[in-house]
PDB file of C-alpha atoms in Angstrom:
ATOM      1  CA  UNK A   1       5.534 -15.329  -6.112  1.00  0.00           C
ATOM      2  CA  UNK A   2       9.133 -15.309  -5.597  1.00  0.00           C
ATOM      3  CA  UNK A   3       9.722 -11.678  -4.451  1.00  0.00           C
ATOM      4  CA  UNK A   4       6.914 -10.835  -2.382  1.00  0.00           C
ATOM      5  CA  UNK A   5       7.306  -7.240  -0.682  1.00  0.00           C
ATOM      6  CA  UNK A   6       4.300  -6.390   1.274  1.00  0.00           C
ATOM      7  CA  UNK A   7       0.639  -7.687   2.373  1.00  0.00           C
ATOM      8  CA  UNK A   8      -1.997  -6.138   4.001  1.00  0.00           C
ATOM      9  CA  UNK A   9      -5.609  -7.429   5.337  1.00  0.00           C
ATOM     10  CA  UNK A  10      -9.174  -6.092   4.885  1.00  0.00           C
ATOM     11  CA  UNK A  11     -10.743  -4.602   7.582  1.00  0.00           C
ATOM     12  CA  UNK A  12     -12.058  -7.841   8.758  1.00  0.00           C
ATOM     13  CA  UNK A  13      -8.826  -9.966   8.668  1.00  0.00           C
ATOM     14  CA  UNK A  14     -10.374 -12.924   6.505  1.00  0.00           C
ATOM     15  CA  UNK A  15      -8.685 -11.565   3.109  1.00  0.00           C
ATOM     16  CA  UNK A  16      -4.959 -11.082   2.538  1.00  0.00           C
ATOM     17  CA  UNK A  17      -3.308  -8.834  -0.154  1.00  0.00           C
ATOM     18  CA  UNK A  18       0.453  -9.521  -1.434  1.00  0.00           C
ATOM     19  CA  UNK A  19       2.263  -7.515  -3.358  1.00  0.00           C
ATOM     20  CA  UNK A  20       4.468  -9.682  -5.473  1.00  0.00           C
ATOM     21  CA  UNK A  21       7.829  -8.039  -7.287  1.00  0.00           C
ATOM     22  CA  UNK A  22       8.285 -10.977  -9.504  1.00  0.00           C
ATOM     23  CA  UNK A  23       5.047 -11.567 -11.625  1.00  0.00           C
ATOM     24  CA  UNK A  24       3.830  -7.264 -10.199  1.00  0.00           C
ATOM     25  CA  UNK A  25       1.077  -8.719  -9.514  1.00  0.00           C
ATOM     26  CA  UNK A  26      -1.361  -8.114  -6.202  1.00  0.00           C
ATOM     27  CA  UNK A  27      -1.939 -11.774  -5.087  1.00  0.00           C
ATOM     28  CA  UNK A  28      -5.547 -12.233  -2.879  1.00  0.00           C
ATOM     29  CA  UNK A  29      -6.378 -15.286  -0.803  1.00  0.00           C
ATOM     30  CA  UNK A  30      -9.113 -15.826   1.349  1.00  0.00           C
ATOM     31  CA  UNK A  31      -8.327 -16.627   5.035  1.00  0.00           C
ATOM     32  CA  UNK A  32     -10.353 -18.497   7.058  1.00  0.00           C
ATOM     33  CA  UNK A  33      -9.764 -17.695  10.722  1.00  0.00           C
ATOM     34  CA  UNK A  34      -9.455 -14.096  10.792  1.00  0.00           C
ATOM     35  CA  UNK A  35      -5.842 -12.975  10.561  1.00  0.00           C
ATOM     36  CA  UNK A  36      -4.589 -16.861  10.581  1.00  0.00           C
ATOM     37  CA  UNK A  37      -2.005 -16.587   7.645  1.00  0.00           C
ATOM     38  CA  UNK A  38      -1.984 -20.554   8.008  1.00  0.00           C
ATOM     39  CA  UNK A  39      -4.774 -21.368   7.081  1.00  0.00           C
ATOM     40  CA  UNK A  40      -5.671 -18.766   3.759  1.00  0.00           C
ATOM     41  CA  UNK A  41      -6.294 -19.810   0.398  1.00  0.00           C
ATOM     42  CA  UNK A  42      -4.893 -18.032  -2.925  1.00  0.00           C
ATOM     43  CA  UNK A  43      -8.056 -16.951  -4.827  1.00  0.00           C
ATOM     44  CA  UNK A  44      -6.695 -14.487  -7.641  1.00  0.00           C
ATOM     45  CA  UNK A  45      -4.405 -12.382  -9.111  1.00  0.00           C
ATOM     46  CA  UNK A  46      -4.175  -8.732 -10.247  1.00  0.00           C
ATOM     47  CA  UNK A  47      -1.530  -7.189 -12.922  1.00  0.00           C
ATOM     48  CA  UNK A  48      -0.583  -3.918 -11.887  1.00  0.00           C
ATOM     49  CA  UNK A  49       2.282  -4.290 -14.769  1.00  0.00           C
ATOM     50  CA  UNK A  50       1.014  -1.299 -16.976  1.00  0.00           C
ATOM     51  CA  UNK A  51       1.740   0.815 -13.979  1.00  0.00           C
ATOM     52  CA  UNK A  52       4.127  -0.851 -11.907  1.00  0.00           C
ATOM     53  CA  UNK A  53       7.309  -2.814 -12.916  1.00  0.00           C
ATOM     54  CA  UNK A  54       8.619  -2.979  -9.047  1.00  0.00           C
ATOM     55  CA  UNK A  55       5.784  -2.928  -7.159  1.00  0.00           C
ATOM     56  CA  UNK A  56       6.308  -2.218  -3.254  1.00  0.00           C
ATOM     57  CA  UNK A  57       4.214  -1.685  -1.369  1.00  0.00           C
ATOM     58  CA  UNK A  58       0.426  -1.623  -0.610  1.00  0.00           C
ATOM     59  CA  UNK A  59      -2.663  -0.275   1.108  1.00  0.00           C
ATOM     60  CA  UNK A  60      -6.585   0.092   1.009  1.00  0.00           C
ATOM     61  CA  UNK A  61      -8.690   2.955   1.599  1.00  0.00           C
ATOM     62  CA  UNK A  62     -11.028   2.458   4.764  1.00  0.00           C
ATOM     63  CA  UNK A  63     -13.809   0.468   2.738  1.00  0.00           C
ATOM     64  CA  UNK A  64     -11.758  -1.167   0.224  1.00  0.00           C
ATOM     65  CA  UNK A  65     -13.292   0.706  -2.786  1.00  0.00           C
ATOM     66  CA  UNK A  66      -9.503   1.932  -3.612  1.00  0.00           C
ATOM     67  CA  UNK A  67      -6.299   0.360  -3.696  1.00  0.00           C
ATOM     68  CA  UNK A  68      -2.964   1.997  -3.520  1.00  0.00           C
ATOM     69  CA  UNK A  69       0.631   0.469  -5.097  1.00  0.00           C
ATOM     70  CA  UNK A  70       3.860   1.903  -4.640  1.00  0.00           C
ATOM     71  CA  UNK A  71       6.167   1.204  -7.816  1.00  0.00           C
ATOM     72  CA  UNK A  72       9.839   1.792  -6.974  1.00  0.00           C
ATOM     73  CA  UNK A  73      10.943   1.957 -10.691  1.00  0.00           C
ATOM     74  CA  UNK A  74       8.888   5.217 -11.513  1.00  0.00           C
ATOM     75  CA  UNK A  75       8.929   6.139  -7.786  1.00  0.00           C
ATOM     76  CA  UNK A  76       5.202   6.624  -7.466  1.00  0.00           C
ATOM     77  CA  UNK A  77       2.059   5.660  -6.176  1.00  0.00           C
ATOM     78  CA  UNK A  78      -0.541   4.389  -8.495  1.00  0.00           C
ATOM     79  CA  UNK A  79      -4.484   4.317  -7.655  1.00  0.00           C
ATOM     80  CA  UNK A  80      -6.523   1.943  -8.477  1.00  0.00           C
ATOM     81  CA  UNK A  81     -10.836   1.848  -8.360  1.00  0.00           C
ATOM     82  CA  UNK A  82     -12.662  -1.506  -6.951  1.00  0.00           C
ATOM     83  CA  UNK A  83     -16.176  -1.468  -8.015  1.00  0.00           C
ATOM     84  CA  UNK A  84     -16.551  -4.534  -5.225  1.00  0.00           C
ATOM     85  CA  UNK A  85     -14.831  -3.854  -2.040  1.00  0.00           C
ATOM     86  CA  UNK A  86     -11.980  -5.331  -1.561  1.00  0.00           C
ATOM     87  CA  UNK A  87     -12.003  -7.813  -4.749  1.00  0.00           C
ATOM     88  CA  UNK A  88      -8.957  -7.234  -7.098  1.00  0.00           C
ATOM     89  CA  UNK A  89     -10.776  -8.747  -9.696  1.00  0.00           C
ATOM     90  CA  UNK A  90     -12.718  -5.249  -9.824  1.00  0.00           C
ATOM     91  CA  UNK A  91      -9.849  -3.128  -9.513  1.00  0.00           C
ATOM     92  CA  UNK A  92      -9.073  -0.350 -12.346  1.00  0.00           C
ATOM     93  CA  UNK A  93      -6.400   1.935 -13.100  1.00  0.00           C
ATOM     94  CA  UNK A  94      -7.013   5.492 -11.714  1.00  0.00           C
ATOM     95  CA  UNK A  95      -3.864   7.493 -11.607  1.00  0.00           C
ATOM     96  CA  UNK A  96      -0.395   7.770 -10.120  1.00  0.00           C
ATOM     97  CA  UNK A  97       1.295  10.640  -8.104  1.00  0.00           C
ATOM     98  CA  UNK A  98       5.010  10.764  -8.305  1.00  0.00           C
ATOM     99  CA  UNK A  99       6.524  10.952  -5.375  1.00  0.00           C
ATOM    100  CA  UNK A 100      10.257  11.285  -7.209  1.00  0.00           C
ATOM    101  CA  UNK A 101      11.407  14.657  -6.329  1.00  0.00           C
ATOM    102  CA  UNK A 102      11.016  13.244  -2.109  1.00  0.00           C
ATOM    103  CA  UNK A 103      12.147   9.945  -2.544  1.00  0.00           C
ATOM    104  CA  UNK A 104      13.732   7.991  -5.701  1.00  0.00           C
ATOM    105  CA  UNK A 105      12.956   4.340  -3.778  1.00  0.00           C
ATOM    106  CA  UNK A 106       9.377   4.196  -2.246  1.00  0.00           C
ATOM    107  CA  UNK A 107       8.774   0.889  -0.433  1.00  0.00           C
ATOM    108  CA  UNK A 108       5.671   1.368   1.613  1.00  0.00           C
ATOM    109  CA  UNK A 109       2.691   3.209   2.227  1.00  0.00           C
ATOM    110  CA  UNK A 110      -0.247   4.531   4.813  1.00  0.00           C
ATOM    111  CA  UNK A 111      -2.881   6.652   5.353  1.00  0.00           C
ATOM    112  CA  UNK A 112      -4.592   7.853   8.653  1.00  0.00           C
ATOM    113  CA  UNK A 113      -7.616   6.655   9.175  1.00  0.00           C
ATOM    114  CA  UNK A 114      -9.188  10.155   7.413  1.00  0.00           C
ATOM    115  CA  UNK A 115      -7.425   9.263   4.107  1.00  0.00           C
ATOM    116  CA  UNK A 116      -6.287  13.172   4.892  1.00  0.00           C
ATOM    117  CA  UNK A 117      -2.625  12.002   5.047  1.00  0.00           C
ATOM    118  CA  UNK A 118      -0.773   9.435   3.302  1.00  0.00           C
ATOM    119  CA  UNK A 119       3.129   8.589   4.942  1.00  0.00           C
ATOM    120  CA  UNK A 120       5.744   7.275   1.720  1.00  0.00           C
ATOM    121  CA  UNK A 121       8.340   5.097   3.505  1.00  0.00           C
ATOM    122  CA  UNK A 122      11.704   5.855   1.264  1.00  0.00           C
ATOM    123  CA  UNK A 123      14.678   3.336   1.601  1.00  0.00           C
ATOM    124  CA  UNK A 124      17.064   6.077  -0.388  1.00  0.00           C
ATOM    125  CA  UNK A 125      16.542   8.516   2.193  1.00  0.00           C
ATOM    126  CA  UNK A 126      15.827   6.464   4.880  1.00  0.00           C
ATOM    127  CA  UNK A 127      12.412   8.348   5.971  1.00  0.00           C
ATOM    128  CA  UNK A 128       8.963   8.950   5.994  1.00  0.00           C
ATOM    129  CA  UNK A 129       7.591  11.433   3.947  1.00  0.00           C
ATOM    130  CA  UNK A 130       4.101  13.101   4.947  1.00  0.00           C
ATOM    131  CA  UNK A 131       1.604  14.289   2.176  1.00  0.00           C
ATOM    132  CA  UNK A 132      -1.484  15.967   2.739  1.00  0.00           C
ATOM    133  CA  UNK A 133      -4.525  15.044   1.107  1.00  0.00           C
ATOM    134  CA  UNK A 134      -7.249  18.472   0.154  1.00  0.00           C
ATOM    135  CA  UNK A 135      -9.317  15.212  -0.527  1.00  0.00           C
ATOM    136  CA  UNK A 136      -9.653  12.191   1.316  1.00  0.00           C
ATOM    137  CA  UNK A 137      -7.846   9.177  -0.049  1.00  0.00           C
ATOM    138  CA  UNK A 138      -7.581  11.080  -3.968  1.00  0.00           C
ATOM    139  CA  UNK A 139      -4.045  11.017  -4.591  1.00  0.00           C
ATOM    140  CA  UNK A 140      -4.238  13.738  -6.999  1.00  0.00           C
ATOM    141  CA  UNK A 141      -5.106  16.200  -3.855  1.00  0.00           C
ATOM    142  CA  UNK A 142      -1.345  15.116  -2.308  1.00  0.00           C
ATOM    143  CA  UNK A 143       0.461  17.981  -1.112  1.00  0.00           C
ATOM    144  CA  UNK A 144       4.400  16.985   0.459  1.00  0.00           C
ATOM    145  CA  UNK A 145       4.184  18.305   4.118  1.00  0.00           C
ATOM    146  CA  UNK A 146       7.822  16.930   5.320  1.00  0.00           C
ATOM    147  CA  UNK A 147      10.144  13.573   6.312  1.00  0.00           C
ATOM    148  CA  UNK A 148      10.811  12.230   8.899  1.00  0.00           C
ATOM    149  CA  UNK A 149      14.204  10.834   9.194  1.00  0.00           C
ATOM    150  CA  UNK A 150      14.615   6.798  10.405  1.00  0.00           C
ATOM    151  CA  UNK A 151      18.238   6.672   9.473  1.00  0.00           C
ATOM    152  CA  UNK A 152      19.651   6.574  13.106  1.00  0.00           C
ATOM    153  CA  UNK A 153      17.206   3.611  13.360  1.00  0.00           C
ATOM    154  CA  UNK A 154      16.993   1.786  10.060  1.00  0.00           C
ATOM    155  CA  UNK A 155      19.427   2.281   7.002  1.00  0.00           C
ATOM    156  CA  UNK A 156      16.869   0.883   4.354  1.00  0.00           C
ATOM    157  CA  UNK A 157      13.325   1.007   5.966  1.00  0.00           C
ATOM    158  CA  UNK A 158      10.850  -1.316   4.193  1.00  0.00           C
ATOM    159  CA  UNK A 159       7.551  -0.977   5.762  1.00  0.00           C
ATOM    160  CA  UNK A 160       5.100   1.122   7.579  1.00  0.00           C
ATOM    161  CA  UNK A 161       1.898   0.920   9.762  1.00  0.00           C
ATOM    162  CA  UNK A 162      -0.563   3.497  10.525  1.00  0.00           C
ATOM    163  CA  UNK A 163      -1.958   2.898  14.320  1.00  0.00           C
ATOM    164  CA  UNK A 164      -5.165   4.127  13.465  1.00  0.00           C
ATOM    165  CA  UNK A 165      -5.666   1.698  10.817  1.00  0.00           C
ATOM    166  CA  UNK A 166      -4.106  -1.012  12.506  1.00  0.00           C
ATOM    167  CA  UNK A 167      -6.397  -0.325  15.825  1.00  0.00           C
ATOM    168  CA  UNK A 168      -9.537   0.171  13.740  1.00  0.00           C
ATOM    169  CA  UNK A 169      -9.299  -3.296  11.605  1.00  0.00           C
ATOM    170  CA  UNK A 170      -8.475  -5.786  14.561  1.00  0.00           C
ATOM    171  CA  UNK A 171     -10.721  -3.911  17.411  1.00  0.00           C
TER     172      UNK A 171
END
């Protein structure tokens, strides 16, 4: 993958997901000493392509039954369904929120550990932009809250972490 943009783990550490700009594709190896980059293996590929021609950024629900893309081309966020946790290989096309009329360049994505809010990192505005969820982790539920301005800090944010999630998969 030339253009890789963002990765996340599963809750575990020994599986890593890339989200690739060149082929928009979500790239899955296998890693054998939990949260040891060095030492993964690629094991498959998923298109996201239909959906997403500039693929972003990425993120899991808590049990890695659903898998979120952020497509900067159509400025949304496309669900997808895993019918095995955490295998792309399973994954199918759900539906896509736009997320346009907050931001017109997504780059990242998070939830809190509810699936209750999801954070859109946008590098045209330079913020965060909350969304409330009526239903956890269902995209279609999304409600925009408010941003939170980074431009004092960053000028074209790229990424985001959600504590919760990060202190619930590594503890």
């Amino acid at each position: 993958e030339p253009w890789p943009r963002d990765l996340t783990f599963n809750n575990d550490g020994t599986k890593m997901f890339v989200v690739g700009n060149g082929g928009d594709e979500i790239y899955e190896s296998r890693v054998s000493s939990a949260g040891n980059i060095w030492r993964s293996s690629y094991v498959q590929n998923f298109s996201v392509q239909s959906q997403a021609t500039s693929p972003q950024g990425i993120t899991f629900n808590n049990d890695g039954t659903k898998m979120y893309v952020v497509d900067q081309t159509d400025a949304d966020v496309n669900e997808y369904s895993l019918s095995t946790a955490f295998d792309v290989s399973t994954a199918s096309y759900v539906q896509l929120l736009s997320v346009a009329l907050q931001e017109t360049n997504p780059r990242a994505i998070s939830f809190n550990n509810f699936g209750t809010k999801m954070f859109i990192v946008g590098a045209f505005g330079d913020d965060v932009n909350e969304y409330s969820l009526s239903t956890a982790f269902d995209v279609s539920s999304a409600s925009y809250v408010q941003n939170f301005s980074v431009t004092t800090q960053d000028n074209y944010p790229n990424g985001i972490a959600s504590w919760e999630l990060t202190r619930k998969r590594w503890t």
